[in-house]
Amino acid sequence: MVYNLHLMYPITEKQILREDYLLIKLRASHLKHAKAGQYAIVQYTELSEPLPLSILDVEGEEATFLIKVVGRSTLELKEEAESVFYVAGPLGIPFPAKHYGKVVFFTKDWGVSPAINIANHLRKENNRLELYHMSEDGFLPLKERLESVFDKVEILEKVIQVNADLLVSAGSNRLSREVELINRGTKHIAMVNTHILDGVGLCLVCRVLVDGNLRLACTDGPWFPADKVDWENLIGREDLFLEQEKLALEEYKKILKRKELRKTSAEV
Ligand code: FES
């Protein structure tokens, strides 16, 4: 793991997939050693919120990230960023990529990003790979890439019971809790979704109860055995941030609107 402070990392490509999804390529050569399922912390400006982002893939000096626009910091990346102030990583304990047999993924939102990353590693270990993506409006980000790496890809509205040697879930704590409830008894590795600030185990904001013990998503995770995670505790704590995030997003939208108005009046 390498920390590079006070450098600017250029965004070499930005692709808007839909109003609320974008793909960015960042030049950050220290991510080149990323292993299966690791993440990076990306911060647009010194004052922006640090975002833990799953690494989709790394080619040479460039790392790609799929971002769902859900709050101020992700909207800043979409609307304004041409480079970012801070990139730390690769972070987290790598996903155990080995032969399991049939591996079934359940994903939601940006969860397809770590799924593609891990699937690329699991393919080399001769696993059969299937993916079910939960979507209410039928949108599947990175559909073609998913179909090129998974043997089967399907969109679902509800979690189903499946036969598998391993289940993997990513993109939502509520989804992981449901996959575990419906498929209890099947080995299941889930990515916990928490706020992350320092990424080195100092602030404790990312704490998770696993088998009754305090663990840190940033350094012990983000992958944990789903049957051991206290999902109720985690979901309850993450929900506490929702109101604050909503206010920050509304405030930023007003700033964007004022900028737009200034631009228009300067043009008239
Ligand atoms: S992000 Fe601070 S302890 Fe994990």
CSV table of C-alpha atoms in Angstrom, one decimal, residues 159 167 175-188 226-228 231:
chain,number,residue,atom,x,y,z
A,159,VAL,CA,-33.1,-12.1,-4.5
A,167,LEU,CA,-22.0,-16.7,-3.0
A,175,LEU,CA,-28.8,-6.8,-0.4
A,176,SER,CA,-26.1,-8.8,1.4
A,177,ARG,CA,-28.3,-9.3,4.4
A,178,GLU,CA,-31.1,-10.6,2.1
A,179,VAL,CA,-28.9,-12.9,0.1
A,180,GLU,CA,-27.7,-14.4,3.4
A,181,LEU,CA,-31.2,-14.8,4.8
A,182,ILE,CA,-32.5,-16.5,1.6
A,183,ASN,CA,-29.5,-18.7,1.0
A,184,ARG,CA,-28.5,-19.5,4.6
A,185,GLY,CA,-26.1,-22.5,4.7
A,186,THR,CA,-24.2,-21.7,1.5
A,187,LYS,CA,-20.7,-20.1,1.9
A,188,HIS,CA,-21.2,-16.4,1.3
A,226,ALA,CA,-21.7,-12.8,5.5
A,227,ASP,CA,-23.1,-15.1,8.1
A,228,LYS,CA,-20.9,-13.6,10.8
A,231,TRP,CA,-26.0,-6.5,9.4
